[in-house]
Coordinates of C-alpha atoms in Angstrom, one line a residue:
M1 CA -21.9 111.8 196.8
N2 CA -18.0 111.3 197.4
V3 CA -17.6 108.3 199.7
L4 CA -14.2 106.9 201.1
I5 CA -14.1 103.0 202.2
T6 CA -11.4 101.6 204.5
G7 CA -11.1 98.0 204.6
N8 CA -11.6 97.4 200.8
N9 CA -9.6 94.2 201.2
G10 CA -12.3 92.8 203.6
Y11 CA -15.5 91.2 202.8
V12 CA -17.8 94.2 203.8
G13 CA -15.6 96.9 202.4
N14 CA -15.0 95.1 199.1
R15 CA -18.6 94.2 198.5
L16 CA -20.0 97.8 199.5
K17 CA -17.4 99.4 197.0
K18 CA -18.7 97.3 194.3
W19 CA -22.1 98.1 195.3
L20 CA -22.1 101.7 195.6
K21 CA -19.9 102.2 192.4
N22 CA -22.9 100.8 190.6
R23 CA -25.0 103.7 191.9
H24 CA -24.9 106.7 189.8
D25 CA -25.1 109.1 192.6
F26 CA -21.9 107.6 194.3
N27 CA -18.2 108.3 193.7
V28 CA -16.1 105.9 195.7
D29 CA -12.6 105.5 196.9
T30 CA -11.0 103.2 198.8
V31 CA -8.0 103.5 201.3
G32 CA -5.7 101.0 203.2
V33 CA -5.2 102.1 207.1
R34 CA -2.9 99.4 208.3
D35 CA 0.2 101.6 207.5
N36 CA 0.5 105.5 208.0
E37 CA -0.1 106.6 204.6
W38 CA -3.7 107.5 205.1
E39 CA -2.6 110.1 207.6
K40 CA -1.4 112.2 204.6
L41 CA -4.5 112.4 202.9
D42 CA -6.8 115.4 202.6
L43 CA -10.0 114.1 203.5
S44 CA -12.3 117.2 202.7
F45 CA -13.2 115.9 199.5
Y46 CA -15.5 113.4 201.1
D47 CA -19.1 113.5 202.1
A48 CA -18.7 110.4 204.1
I49 CA -16.2 107.9 205.5
V50 CA -17.2 104.2 206.0
H51 CA -14.8 102.6 208.3
A52 CA -15.2 98.9 207.6
A53 CA -11.6 98.0 208.2
G54 CA -11.1 95.9 211.5
I55 CA -10.1 92.5 212.8
A56 CA -12.6 89.9 212.6
H57 CA -12.8 86.1 212.1
M58 CA -9.5 85.5 214.2
K59 CA -9.0 83.3 217.1
E60 CA -8.4 85.5 220.3
T61 CA -5.1 84.7 222.1
K62 CA -3.0 86.4 224.9
E63 CA -0.7 87.3 222.0
N64 CA -2.9 89.0 219.8
K65 CA -5.1 90.8 222.4
S66 CA -3.4 94.2 222.2
L67 CA -4.0 94.1 218.3
Y68 CA -7.7 94.3 218.6
Y69 CA -7.3 97.3 220.6
E70 CA -4.7 98.9 218.2
I71 CA -7.1 98.3 215.2
N72 CA -10.5 98.2 216.4
R73 CA -10.3 100.9 218.7
D74 CA -7.4 103.2 218.4
L75 CA -7.3 103.2 214.8
T76 CA -11.0 104.0 214.4
I77 CA -10.7 106.9 216.9
K78 CA -7.6 108.3 215.0
L79 CA -9.2 108.2 211.7
A80 CA -12.5 109.7 213.1
Q81 CA -10.4 112.7 214.4
K82 CA -8.8 113.5 211.3
A83 CA -12.2 113.2 209.3
K84 CA -13.5 115.7 211.7
R85 CA -10.4 118.0 211.5
D86 CA -10.6 117.6 207.7
G87 CA -14.4 118.7 207.6
V88 CA -15.7 115.4 206.7
P89 CA -19.7 115.7 207.8
H90 CA -20.5 112.1 208.4
F91 CA -18.4 109.1 209.7
I92 CA -20.0 105.7 209.5
F93 CA -18.5 102.8 211.8
M94 CA -18.8 99.4 211.3
S95 CA -19.5 97.9 214.6
S96 CA -21.0 94.4 215.5
M97 CA -23.7 92.9 217.4
S98 CA -20.9 91.2 219.5
V99 CA -20.9 94.5 221.7
Y100 CA -23.9 93.0 223.7
G101 CA -21.9 90.0 224.7
I102 CA -25.2 87.8 224.4
E103 CA -25.1 84.3 222.7
T104 CA -28.9 83.6 222.9
G105 CA -31.9 85.7 223.5
V106 CA -33.6 88.8 222.5
I107 CA -31.7 92.3 222.3
D108 CA -33.8 95.2 222.3
R109 CA -33.5 98.9 223.1
N110 CA -33.2 98.3 226.6
T111 CA -30.3 95.9 226.2
T112 CA -27.2 97.1 227.9
P113 CA -24.0 96.4 225.8
K114 CA -21.8 93.8 227.8
P115 CA -19.1 92.4 225.5
K116 CA -17.1 89.2 226.6
S117 CA -14.5 89.2 223.9
N118 CA -11.7 91.4 222.9
Y119 CA -13.3 91.9 219.7
G120 CA -16.6 93.1 221.2
I121 CA -14.9 95.1 223.9
S122 CA -12.7 96.9 221.6
K123 CA -15.6 97.7 219.2
L124 CA -17.6 99.3 222.0
E125 CA -14.7 101.2 223.2
A126 CA -14.4 102.8 219.8
E127 CA -18.1 103.4 219.8
K128 CA -18.1 105.3 222.9
S129 CA -15.0 107.6 221.8
L130 CA -17.0 108.3 218.6
M131 CA -20.3 109.4 220.2
T132 CA -18.3 112.1 222.0
M133 CA -17.3 113.6 218.6
I134 CA -20.7 114.2 217.5
N135 CA -21.9 118.1 216.9
R136 CA -23.8 120.1 214.3
S137 CA -21.3 119.5 211.7
F138 CA -20.1 115.9 212.3
T139 CA -22.5 113.0 212.3
V140 CA -21.6 109.7 213.7
S141 CA -23.6 106.3 212.5
I142 CA -22.7 103.4 214.0
I143 CA -23.9 100.1 212.6
R144 CA -24.0 96.9 214.8
P145 CA -25.0 94.1 212.3
P146 CA -25.8 90.5 213.1
M147 CA -24.2 87.8 211.2
I148 CA -23.5 88.9 207.6
Y149 CA -23.8 86.3 204.9
G150 CA -23.2 86.6 201.3
K151 CA -21.2 84.8 198.2
D152 CA -17.7 84.3 199.4
S153 CA -18.6 85.4 202.9
K154 CA -16.4 83.8 206.0
G155 CA -17.7 82.7 209.2
N156 CA -20.6 80.7 210.4
Y157 CA -22.5 80.5 207.1
A158 CA -19.6 79.1 205.1
K159 CA -19.1 76.5 207.9
L160 CA -22.7 75.5 207.8
S161 CA -22.9 75.3 203.9
M162 CA -19.9 73.0 204.1
I163 CA -21.8 70.8 206.6
V164 CA -24.7 70.7 204.5
K165 CA -23.0 69.1 201.6
K166 CA -21.5 66.3 203.9
L167 CA -24.3 65.3 206.3
P168 CA -27.2 63.2 205.3
I169 CA -29.0 64.1 208.3
F170 CA -29.6 67.4 210.2
P171 CA -31.6 68.4 213.2
N172 CA -35.1 69.9 212.8
I173 CA -35.0 72.8 215.2
Q174 CA -37.3 75.7 215.4
N175 CA -34.8 78.7 216.2
E176 CA -34.6 82.2 215.4
R177 CA -31.6 84.2 214.2
S178 CA -31.3 87.8 213.2
M179 CA -28.8 87.7 210.0
L180 CA -28.2 90.2 207.4
F181 CA -27.5 89.5 203.6
I182 CA -24.6 91.6 202.3
D183 CA -26.6 93.3 199.8
N184 CA -29.3 94.3 202.3
L185 CA -26.6 95.9 204.1
N186 CA -25.1 97.7 201.2
E187 CA -28.3 99.2 200.5
F188 CA -28.6 100.3 204.2
I189 CA -25.3 102.0 204.1
A190 CA -26.3 103.7 201.1
S191 CA -29.6 104.9 202.5
I192 CA -27.9 106.1 205.8
T193 CA -25.1 107.8 203.7
R194 CA -27.8 109.9 201.6
E195 CA -29.6 110.8 204.8
P196 CA -26.9 111.2 207.6
I197 CA -28.3 110.4 211.1
S198 CA -26.1 110.1 214.3
G199 CA -26.9 107.0 216.6
Y200 CA -26.9 103.4 216.7
F201 CA -28.1 101.1 214.1
H202 CA -29.2 97.4 214.0
P203 CA -29.9 96.2 210.5
Q204 CA -31.2 92.9 209.7
N205 CA -33.1 90.9 207.3
E206 CA -36.9 91.6 207.2
S207 CA -37.6 88.0 208.7
Y208 CA -35.6 85.9 211.4
V209 CA -33.8 83.1 210.1
C210 CA -34.4 79.3 211.1
T211 CA -31.1 77.2 210.9
T212 CA -33.0 74.4 209.8
D213 CA -34.9 76.5 206.9
M214 CA -31.6 77.9 206.0
V215 CA -30.0 74.3 205.6
R216 CA -33.1 73.1 203.7
E217 CA -32.7 76.0 201.2
I218 CA -29.0 75.3 200.6
S219 CA -29.4 71.7 200.3
T220 CA -32.4 72.4 197.8
I221 CA -30.0 74.6 195.8
H222 CA -27.5 72.0 195.5
N223 CA -29.9 69.0 195.0
K224 CA -28.7 67.4 198.1
S225 CA -31.2 65.2 199.9
I226 CA -31.1 65.5 203.6
L227 CA -33.3 64.0 206.4
F228 CA -34.5 66.4 209.0
T229 CA -35.1 64.8 212.2
K230 CA -36.0 66.0 215.8
I231 CA -34.0 62.9 217.5
F232 CA -30.9 65.2 218.4
N233 CA -33.2 67.9 219.8
P234 CA -33.2 66.9 223.5
I235 CA -29.4 66.5 223.2
I236 CA -29.1 69.7 221.6
N237 CA -31.0 71.4 224.3
I238 CA -29.3 70.0 227.2
I239 CA -25.6 70.4 226.2
N240 CA -24.3 74.0 226.9
N241 CA -21.9 74.6 224.0
P242 CA -21.2 77.9 222.3
I243 CA -20.8 76.2 218.9
L244 CA -24.2 74.5 219.4
D245 CA -25.7 77.8 220.8
K246 CA -24.6 79.7 217.7
M247 CA -25.9 77.2 215.2
F248 CA -29.2 76.4 216.9
G249 CA -29.8 78.8 219.9
S250 CA -32.1 81.9 219.3
L251 CA -30.5 85.3 219.0
I252 CA -32.3 88.2 217.5
Y253 CA -32.7 92.0 217.4
S254 CA -36.2 93.1 218.3
K255 CA -38.1 94.3 215.2
D256 CA -38.5 97.8 217.0
I257 CA -34.9 98.3 218.1
D258 CA -34.6 100.7 215.4
L259 CA -37.2 103.7 214.9
K260 CA -35.2 105.9 212.6
K261 CA -35.0 103.0 209.7
K262 CA -37.8 100.7 208.6
H263 CA -36.7 97.0 207.6
N264 CA -38.4 97.3 204.1
E265 CA -36.4 100.6 203.3
Y266 CA -33.4 98.5 202.6
N267 CA -34.3 94.9 202.4
I268 CA -34.3 94.4 198.7
I269 CA -33.4 90.7 198.8
S270 CA -35.6 88.0 200.2
F271 CA -34.2 85.4 202.1
S272 CA -34.6 82.5 199.3
E273 CA -33.1 84.8 196.9
S274 CA -30.2 85.7 199.1
I275 CA -29.3 82.1 199.8
K276 CA -29.6 81.4 196.0
L277 CA -27.0 84.4 195.2
T278 CA -24.9 83.2 198.2
E279 CA -24.5 79.4 196.8
E280 CA -24.2 80.2 193.3
K281 CA -21.4 78.4 191.5
K282 CA -20.1 76.7 194.5

């Protein structure tokens, strides 16, 4: 299969490129979309386009608000329109769990997206336009992953890993988070590229992740001794803080949110192994 990936300088695009190139049934090209050079390309050669380019991990300000919509929404729509005109049969869009605008709780098939950030709103508006393009010759797959982690990943996992190496004590809290190891995401994208299906998809690790268990795994790998205690739990539960919610609150996709893909079809790396691969040589 001939696949074109955008956002090859980003974490997901770069790792996906390497992953697919190791599969004998994929021929992979990448293209940057921040300038207008991609508009001159003939895309008819490709069986699928994976649009992973976008803005993320950037503090939102009044000054950069328009940039979210220019890149995450307008550019996505423009690329999909060209792909459809050129005869590309399948467009895969990397969206986000952020379209739901939920910090804690359970997201299921009945949950209505209500994004609160410019990032989430721009992604959802792109989704809505993409869904109107679907027809018999143009399949659109929208992927809404939870927090993605893996070796050299940015975001909350990297912050947590850094904390583990510095703190001798950590809260012992039983929470649940939907997360997705990068290689499991790559395998999911590979499977959906081979069998194109239009719709929304919510890939996640086979098991929910407890923050305390993750810290325990990371500390074990680095031979770091940490005392886990419940002494801080009452304070954490009382304080209404977005940072604490992301770290210790529960936010999950229901197990049956996707009926078209089973978790065991793409979860090729276990949780423990994923932490080892993420932390190696750090």
